[in-house]
Amino acid sequence: MTRGTPSASGRGRGEKEVKMKLKVLRRRRKKKKKKKKKDSGEGHNDDNNNNENGGRVKGALCNSPRACRKKKRSMLFVVVVVVVFNLLSCGPLQALPLLLLLLFLFPPYFLSLFFFFFFFFFCVCVCPLRRQHKNDNRERVVTFHTFFLFPFLWPQRAAMPSGERRGRVGPVRFRTFLRNTVLDVMRSRGWLETDSDLGWDVFWADVGWIREVHDHVRLDDVQRINHFRNHFELTRKDFMVKNLKRMRKSLEREGRVEEATEFDFFPVTFSLPQDYGMFETEFRRQPNAIWIMKPPAKAQGKGIFLFSKISQIAEWRKDYKQRQVGAVGEKAGGPYGAEQVEPYLAQRYIENPHLVGGKKYDLRVYVLVTCYSPLTVWLHRTGFARFCHQRFSLRDIENTFIHVTNVAVQKTNPKYTPSSGCKYGLRNLRQYITASRGVETAQKLFDDIQNMILRSLHAVQKIIVQDKHCFELYGYDIMVDNDLHPWLIETNASPSLSAETPADYHLKFNMLEDMFSVIDIEKRRTGDEIRVGGFDLIWKNGPVGPACRGDAKGGGVTQSFLGCANELEIPISHMRMPPRLQQMDSSERLLT
């Protein structure tokens, strides 16, 4: 055997070593592949694996394959719950990103089962999707299976056929605590009454509900309620006077003196006890004047009395001083010390009212505000004058049947009857004034009344909290003096809608019917109307209607149709009235 040539035994031994090394390498590679598959994305590696994998850093997500599978299932559950919630509350487009996340994280075979069972069973049966036309508020139901089979249907908005009226699918649901003309009007429109706390479309609520509940609920877009949140800025007597005075002073500071002088439509008023010193000074300046005391937060003429001497309110003043002393000495009861004395308004009494048949009267005018930003005001043509039962005289200022026109006060008169003529329609009153004073004088009076209403609303426009769910039907009480100058007495947030006579029922039924047509819950209007029934649009972010006197900045620019004929009123069948009114004679409609 030559030198440098390996022997046969040595060559065989070397081949065996090479084969053994190759086997070891293959085994190591297989182990590495198995560990990579098992620990892929989990970061679970021991020290040996770290050395074999080139010192790879340990993962911190899981400590074992079982824990990783458990965490993955919990993640899946959370994502599925979020997807279901988004589908229920928002719709498929908002849930689409989460569905893509599911597709990225989890195996396709699981997603196929998930899509099949969830979308076919749950969404088709439970979650219908509502679509709307571009020019139509009627709703058409498109379910999820229709959307996935025909995806072109859902995103598009079909054009409404020409000449087709707007409408609403399904009856309107309403809720109310009242059992008067409001209930009759709602039922006559085919609406369904409900007792649900929030399952209604229209809620005719009282002011107490607004004060206690309204701020704590969230309303849907279609829901409407009949009061603004802080309606009291206009409907509480002392707040109304405060806001009118503030508006007048603001105009004076801006140098708009002529506009400020237009705010002369409310009598001299003081809030007691806060302004007692100023009231006493004004009282002594005109010692022979007659004043009227009113509680600012009461209605129906409660607590009203007249006086002409300071001594006549001595008891009220004495009561106030005693409670103030009790508050200082902490001798009075109650959790907060002494009870506060009941506040009052002291207001100059209008001693020269315009009389009809020797009797004093005031006007009840219905005003509908659908929005404060921009200000949108509707004025109803019909209203009525409320007369005192006895002839006017200043000799007996303690007789409320002479000086207080509220129906609730006049009904306490033993001689009062519903048909005794204590109400007179605005149309009849306008005809009377036209015949006695002339056409221009009568038109000027009702123009002044309309402009006075607009100015009072402008005074609180920036204060009232705007809410698209709210509207307000105000009952304006207006006094007219012998010079035919209107005076704003108060604004009612809840004007009486109970009917005493068939004529009264006829007026209020038509007024409420027109009001709900303006609110347009059924989506029948085009939105461009300036007259709906007896309601005329007089302001919509600016004057609406024929121009007359006044400055546009002050709001007095529109001609009034107040007291004009309403040829669109609906005749009310005698059989549709409440049984107590069917027995009365409805041949004469003095209120129309």
XYZ file of C-alpha atoms in Angstrom, residues 35-581:
547
model
C -40.714 23.715 17.495
C -41.191 26.551 15.039
C -44.627 25.223 14.082
C -45.611 24.659 17.708
C -44.296 27.973 19.013
C -45.053 30.113 15.960
C -46.355 33.527 17.097
C -46.350 32.456 20.745
C -42.802 33.336 21.715
C -42.423 30.196 23.886
C -38.768 29.013 23.771
C -36.495 27.542 26.398
C -32.813 28.297 26.827
C -31.673 25.446 24.562
C -33.966 26.583 21.792
C -32.688 30.111 22.229
C -29.163 28.877 21.714
C -30.169 26.761 18.753
C -32.135 29.600 17.154
C -29.290 32.027 17.407
C -30.229 33.588 20.743
C -33.860 34.515 19.861
C -35.520 36.656 22.570
C -38.193 35.032 24.717
C -41.836 35.973 23.975
C -44.076 37.448 26.663
C -47.554 36.614 25.335
C -48.021 33.017 26.492
C -46.193 30.517 28.675
C -47.645 27.391 27.058
C -49.545 26.338 23.930
C -52.665 25.723 26.005
C -52.574 29.237 27.454
C -52.135 30.671 23.981
C -55.147 28.810 22.659
C -57.199 30.028 25.630
C -56.121 33.625 25.033
C -56.963 33.333 21.357
C -60.472 32.090 22.191
C -61.005 35.004 24.583
C -59.841 37.443 21.909
C -62.230 35.845 19.465
C -65.133 36.165 21.903
C -64.419 39.864 22.525
C -64.180 40.646 18.819
C -67.404 38.752 18.050
C -69.259 40.650 20.803
C -68.016 43.985 19.471
C -69.018 43.028 15.923
C -72.523 42.056 17.058
C -72.919 45.328 18.978
C -71.784 47.378 15.984
C -74.155 45.563 13.671
C -77.070 46.161 16.027
C -76.348 49.822 16.713
C -74.604 51.154 13.608
C -74.962 48.802 10.660
C -72.669 46.657 8.504
C -70.373 49.424 7.290
C -69.274 50.319 10.807
C -68.705 46.629 11.619
C -66.701 45.960 8.436
C -63.260 46.804 9.949
C -63.818 44.316 12.760
C -64.885 41.654 10.293
C -61.631 42.192 8.401
C -59.762 41.829 11.689
C -61.476 38.478 12.248
C -60.483 37.370 8.775
C -56.846 38.304 9.467
C -56.547 36.667 12.895
C -58.478 33.410 12.640
C -58.559 30.421 10.278
C -60.778 30.562 7.173
C -62.753 27.450 8.049
C -63.935 29.052 11.289
C -64.828 32.310 9.557
C -66.910 30.485 6.991
C -69.013 28.908 9.743
C -69.204 32.225 11.572
C -70.386 34.148 8.503
C -72.936 31.510 7.613
C -74.614 31.129 10.996
C -74.323 34.712 12.190
C -75.321 36.646 9.094
C -77.916 34.247 7.796
C -79.714 33.509 11.056
C -79.110 36.467 13.366
C -78.945 39.436 11.027
C -81.731 38.361 8.698
C -84.152 37.682 11.537
C -83.267 40.413 14.018
C -81.527 43.351 12.367
C -83.413 44.859 9.431
C -81.698 47.803 7.830
C -83.787 50.847 7.004
C -83.081 52.874 3.926
C -84.449 56.237 2.818
C -84.988 57.834 -0.522
C -82.991 60.937 -1.287
C -86.088 63.118 -1.634
C -88.414 61.010 0.454
C -88.587 60.353 4.177
C -90.565 57.146 3.803
C -88.622 54.159 5.072
C -88.171 50.909 3.191
C -86.805 47.819 4.933
C -83.784 46.125 3.329
C -82.528 43.102 5.286
C -78.932 41.958 5.469
C -79.408 38.950 3.231
C -80.777 41.262 0.540
C -77.774 43.499 0.999
C -75.262 40.652 0.606
C -77.076 39.075 -2.329
C -77.678 42.423 -4.046
C -75.109 44.840 -2.598
C -75.933 47.515 -5.154
C -79.324 48.085 -3.517
C -78.203 49.404 -0.144
C -75.762 52.231 -0.867
C -77.871 53.785 -3.615
C -80.771 56.179 -3.060
C -83.582 55.738 -5.494
C -85.237 58.809 -6.972
C -88.819 59.449 -5.884
C -91.406 59.364 -8.677
C -92.597 62.821 -9.641
C -95.904 63.880 -8.137
C -95.735 61.327 -5.310
C -96.323 62.822 -1.842
C -94.039 62.298 1.078
C -95.252 59.918 3.770
C -94.420 57.765 6.742
C -94.674 54.007 7.062
C -96.600 52.868 10.133
C -98.781 54.791 12.596
C -97.450 57.518 14.858
C -97.234 56.567 18.523
C -98.101 59.238 21.067
C -98.169 59.653 24.812
C -100.035 62.233 26.877
C -101.331 62.684 30.397
C -104.147 64.993 29.282
C -107.686 63.908 28.506
C -108.999 66.842 26.529
C -109.004 68.132 22.959
C -105.358 67.128 22.440
C -106.232 63.467 22.903
C -109.167 63.732 20.486
C -107.016 65.331 17.787
C -104.273 62.728 18.084
C -106.737 59.869 17.852
C -108.529 61.470 14.902
C -105.233 61.465 12.976
C -104.984 57.699 13.382
C -102.176 57.818 15.931
C -101.754 55.056 18.499
C -101.548 55.827 22.212
C -98.785 54.211 24.254
C -97.813 54.158 27.922
C -94.157 53.469 27.205
C -91.646 55.789 28.823
C -89.664 56.287 25.607
C -91.461 54.226 22.957
C -93.341 57.185 21.459
C -92.986 59.565 18.522
C -94.905 62.505 20.056
C -95.173 63.239 23.767
C -97.568 65.959 24.918
C -95.968 66.412 28.335
C -96.533 68.780 31.214
C -93.891 71.228 32.366
C -93.136 69.090 35.419
C -91.963 66.189 33.243
C -89.726 68.545 31.275
C -88.168 69.874 34.461
C -87.542 66.472 36.077
C -86.944 64.001 33.237
C -86.090 65.709 29.960
C -82.445 66.409 30.824
C -81.835 62.757 31.702
C -83.060 61.031 28.533
C -81.726 60.798 24.998
C -84.361 61.096 22.273
C -84.305 59.627 18.777
C -84.349 61.852 15.715
C -88.033 61.171 15.017
C -89.284 61.961 18.529
C -90.995 65.281 19.297
C -91.964 66.857 22.608
C -94.069 69.958 23.227
C -91.749 72.063 25.429
C -88.259 73.477 25.219
C -85.988 72.758 28.153
C -85.896 76.289 29.603
C -89.266 77.507 28.347
C -89.714 79.366 31.645
C -87.461 82.168 30.366
C -90.533 83.374 28.473
C -93.459 81.730 30.249
C -92.645 82.686 33.843
C -93.851 86.237 34.438
C -90.816 87.574 36.292
C -88.314 85.986 33.888
C -90.226 87.342 30.899
C -90.088 90.892 32.269
C -86.399 90.495 33.143
C -85.527 89.364 29.603
C -87.580 92.118 27.978
C -85.863 94.755 30.131
C -82.472 93.255 29.340
C -83.205 93.365 25.601
C -84.303 96.991 25.807
C -81.158 98.021 27.711
C -78.986 96.110 25.254
C -80.472 98.027 22.331
C -79.953 101.323 24.153
C -76.279 100.527 24.795
C -75.812 99.751 21.099
C -77.280 103.119 20.175
C -80.432 101.647 18.635
C -82.734 103.942 20.558
C -85.658 103.754 18.126
C -85.730 99.975 18.364
C -85.480 100.147 22.144
C -88.565 102.363 22.276
C -90.500 99.603 20.496
C -90.189 97.511 23.680
C -92.891 99.556 25.393
C -95.511 96.822 25.232
C -95.340 95.636 28.859
C -96.471 97.666 31.889
C -94.107 98.964 34.556
C -93.266 95.897 36.613
C -91.250 95.197 39.756
C -90.256 91.850 41.199
C -90.902 91.667 44.926
C -89.271 91.405 47.391
C -86.039 92.029 45.419
C -87.179 95.340 43.895
C -89.291 96.530 46.797
C -87.263 99.715 47.276
C -87.621 100.762 43.625
C -91.298 99.827 43.690
C -91.925 101.971 46.759
C -90.184 104.938 45.105
C -92.288 104.559 41.946
C -95.448 104.102 43.984
C -94.918 107.348 45.916
C -94.178 109.173 42.667
C -97.724 108.354 41.447
C -99.773 107.886 44.613
C -103.140 107.627 42.853
C -102.145 104.795 40.517
C -103.650 101.316 40.789
C -101.348 98.316 40.918
C -101.963 94.611 40.449
C -100.108 91.872 42.322
C -99.436 88.516 40.646
C -97.530 85.410 41.715
C -95.002 84.820 38.896
C -95.273 81.038 38.731
C -99.033 80.498 39.041
C -101.733 80.304 36.388
C -105.530 80.568 36.019
C -105.651 83.869 37.915
C -104.607 82.359 41.245
C -103.317 84.823 43.833
C -104.104 87.975 41.805
C -105.394 91.079 43.594
C -105.462 94.857 43.034
C -104.393 97.597 45.439
C -103.968 101.364 45.461
C -102.345 101.863 48.887
C -99.162 100.521 50.426
C -101.162 99.553 53.502
C -103.111 97.046 51.399
C -99.992 94.928 50.987
C -98.873 95.457 54.596
C -99.701 91.869 55.540
C -97.569 90.527 52.721
C -94.727 92.888 53.682
C -95.031 91.949 57.360
C -94.934 88.266 56.522
C -91.805 88.866 54.470
C -90.017 90.710 57.311
C -90.916 88.030 59.852
C -89.479 85.295 57.684
C -86.333 87.308 57.082
C -85.858 87.715 60.839
C -86.480 84.009 61.296
C -83.856 83.242 58.701
C -81.264 85.407 60.482
C -82.095 83.993 63.908
C -82.402 80.439 62.568
C -85.679 80.039 64.437
C -87.792 79.022 61.471
C -88.406 75.432 60.526
C -87.350 73.534 57.467
C -84.032 71.969 56.490
C -82.705 75.255 55.097
C -83.841 77.632 57.827
C -86.757 80.013 57.246
C -89.164 79.465 54.397
C -88.818 81.954 51.596
C -91.692 84.378 51.252
C -93.726 83.816 48.099
C -92.430 86.187 45.396
C -94.839 88.530 43.651
C -94.909 90.880 40.705
C -96.178 94.397 41.277
C -97.419 95.726 37.933
C -99.086 98.975 36.909
C -102.738 98.267 36.250
C -104.100 99.342 32.855
C -106.826 101.721 33.992
C -108.196 102.566 30.531
C -108.862 99.210 28.850
C -110.725 98.962 25.567
C -114.284 97.912 26.361
C -116.826 95.984 24.334
C -120.330 96.278 25.709
C -118.897 98.012 28.779
C -116.837 94.946 29.740
C -113.102 94.472 29.975
C -111.421 91.740 27.931
C -108.033 90.337 27.013
C -106.899 88.323 23.983
C -105.666 84.740 23.825
C -103.428 84.289 20.777
C -101.797 80.978 19.810
C -98.161 81.071 18.674
C -96.172 78.019 17.570
C -92.366 78.043 17.668
C -90.795 75.052 15.939
C -87.184 76.211 16.187
C -85.136 78.900 17.931
C -82.023 78.585 15.777
C -83.008 79.771 13.252
C -86.095 81.319 14.826
C -89.215 79.891 13.154
C -92.578 81.303 14.266
C -96.132 80.414 13.215
C -99.167 82.486 14.217
C -102.689 81.073 14.184
C -105.382 83.268 12.673
C -108.057 82.288 15.147
C -108.073 83.058 18.836
C -110.557 84.551 21.217
C -111.210 87.402 23.614
C -111.991 86.549 27.248
C -114.502 88.901 28.834
C -115.217 89.719 32.440
C -118.696 88.791 33.580
C -119.454 92.222 35.082
C -119.184 95.721 33.623
C -115.922 97.568 34.117
C -115.514 100.071 36.958
C -112.567 101.387 38.987
C -114.714 102.007 42.052
C -114.534 98.398 43.185
C -110.989 97.149 42.660
C -111.477 94.192 44.987
C -114.058 92.576 42.701
C -112.138 90.065 40.589
C -115.186 89.447 38.351
C -114.665 92.999 37.022
C -110.884 93.094 36.619
C -109.559 89.532 36.153
C -110.466 87.991 32.792
C -109.234 84.446 33.458
C -111.956 81.895 32.756
C -111.005 79.970 35.898
C -111.826 83.081 37.948
C -115.026 83.928 36.072
C -116.317 80.363 36.501
C -116.491 80.927 40.249
C -119.176 83.580 39.681
C -122.569 82.108 40.694
C -124.138 83.652 37.578
C -121.586 82.170 35.192
C -122.687 79.710 32.494
C -120.588 78.369 29.572
C -122.919 80.106 27.126
C -122.971 83.436 28.975
C -120.761 85.080 26.364
C -117.419 85.282 28.184
C -115.541 84.312 25.016
C -115.599 86.133 21.709
C -113.796 85.116 18.524
C -110.923 87.228 17.197
C -112.622 87.438 13.823
C -115.718 88.931 15.433
C -113.576 91.325 17.474
C -111.694 92.445 14.369
C -114.967 93.100 12.588
C -116.212 95.090 15.600
C -113.071 97.270 15.727
C -113.142 97.731 11.953
C -116.735 98.921 12.123
C -116.119 101.273 15.060
C -112.576 102.575 14.375
C -111.906 101.907 10.688
C -110.022 99.348 8.587
C -106.571 100.916 8.935
C -106.860 101.266 12.701
C -107.911 97.646 13.085
C -105.095 96.451 10.811
C -102.554 98.507 12.754
C -103.700 96.967 16.039
C -103.229 93.402 14.831
C -99.932 94.277 13.124
C -98.705 95.687 16.434
C -99.783 92.508 18.223
C -97.868 90.337 15.765
C -94.744 92.500 15.949
C -94.955 92.511 19.751
C -94.959 88.701 19.715
C -91.896 88.644 17.461
C -90.000 91.080 19.673
C -90.717 89.032 22.779
C -89.363 85.921 21.035
C -86.274 87.782 19.839
C -85.626 88.794 23.454
C -85.238 85.141 24.516
C -83.926 83.645 21.272
C -80.321 83.451 22.482
C -81.347 82.162 25.909
C -83.685 79.298 25.013
C -81.839 76.003 24.581
C -82.395 74.906 20.988
C -83.388 71.264 20.585
C -84.540 69.717 17.326
C -86.874 67.417 19.263
C -88.828 70.302 20.818
C -91.604 72.627 19.761
C -93.739 74.976 21.823
C -97.334 76.161 21.595
C -97.559 79.458 23.479
C -100.740 81.095 24.660
C -100.152 84.858 24.598
C -102.379 86.956 26.870
C -102.657 90.497 25.506
C -104.543 93.495 26.868
C -105.725 96.363 24.636
C -106.169 99.870 26.024
C -108.642 102.465 24.817
C -106.027 103.883 22.404
C -105.798 100.408 20.818
C -102.262 99.928 22.085
C -101.506 96.256 22.884
C -99.904 95.272 26.189
C -98.247 91.912 26.802
C -99.581 90.515 30.081
C -98.057 87.043 30.106
C -97.097 84.053 27.971
C -98.429 80.600 28.862
C -96.459 77.407 28.247
C -99.544 75.247 28.788
C -102.573 77.153 27.498
C -105.868 75.553 28.416
C -107.047 73.126 25.736
C -110.239 72.036 27.463
C -113.453 73.047 25.711
C -116.454 74.537 27.488
C -118.759 74.888 24.478
C -119.044 73.356 20.989
C -117.647 76.595 19.536
C -114.685 76.418 21.890
C -114.102 72.781 20.930
C -114.334 73.655 17.232
C -111.670 76.374 17.570
C -109.193 74.345 19.632
C -109.650 71.164 17.614
C -108.841 72.967 14.356
C -105.933 74.838 15.920
C -104.350 71.632 17.248
C -105.011 69.821 13.971
C -103.171 72.596 12.128
C -100.369 72.560 14.700
C -99.644 68.849 14.198
C -99.711 69.427 10.440
C -97.011 72.076 10.888
C -94.932 69.747 13.083
C -95.339 67.177 10.274
C -94.661 63.934 12.103
C -96.079 61.983 9.142
C -93.647 63.685 6.696
C -96.297 64.931 4.290
C -95.127 68.517 3.761
C -92.556 69.754 1.287
C -91.098 72.244 3.772
C -91.739 75.324 1.627
C -95.243 76.149 2.884
C -95.880 79.558 4.400
C -99.394 78.617 5.464
C -100.693 75.374 6.932
C -104.375 75.450 7.837
C -104.894 78.434 10.107
C -101.178 78.868 10.885
C -99.253 81.531 8.972
C -95.462 81.477 8.924
C -94.472 84.968 10.082
C -90.757 84.517 10.757
C -88.110 82.072 9.542
C -84.698 83.565 10.177
C -86.268 86.725 8.788
C -89.709 88.167 8.020
C -92.133 86.120 5.957
C -95.166 87.608 4.238
C -96.244 91.059 3.086
C -94.191 93.969 4.406
C -95.633 96.753 6.552
C -94.253 99.301 9.000
C -91.231 98.867 11.187
C -87.525 98.209 11.052
C -86.198 94.844 9.950
C -83.686 94.802 12.812
C -86.461 95.241 15.341
C -88.601 92.535 13.803
C -91.643 94.686 13.022
C -91.919 94.172 9.296
C -94.792 91.766 8.671
C -98.475 92.279 8.009
C -100.734 90.279 10.259
C -103.566 87.955 9.241
C -104.596 87.606 12.873
C -108.383 87.622 13.104
C -108.838 87.072 9.364
C -111.081 84.369 7.949
C -109.720 80.833 7.934
C -111.305 79.193 4.923
C -109.228 76.038 5.514
C -110.812 75.128 8.843
C -112.378 71.692 9.098
C -116.069 71.475 10.087
C -116.356 69.362 13.221
C -119.279 66.977 13.274
C -121.500 67.332 16.325
C -121.227 63.580 16.911
C -117.426 63.744 17.101
C -117.525 66.059 20.094
C -117.437 64.800 23.685
C -120.848 63.686 25.018
C -121.106 66.636 27.418
C -120.814 69.058 24.459
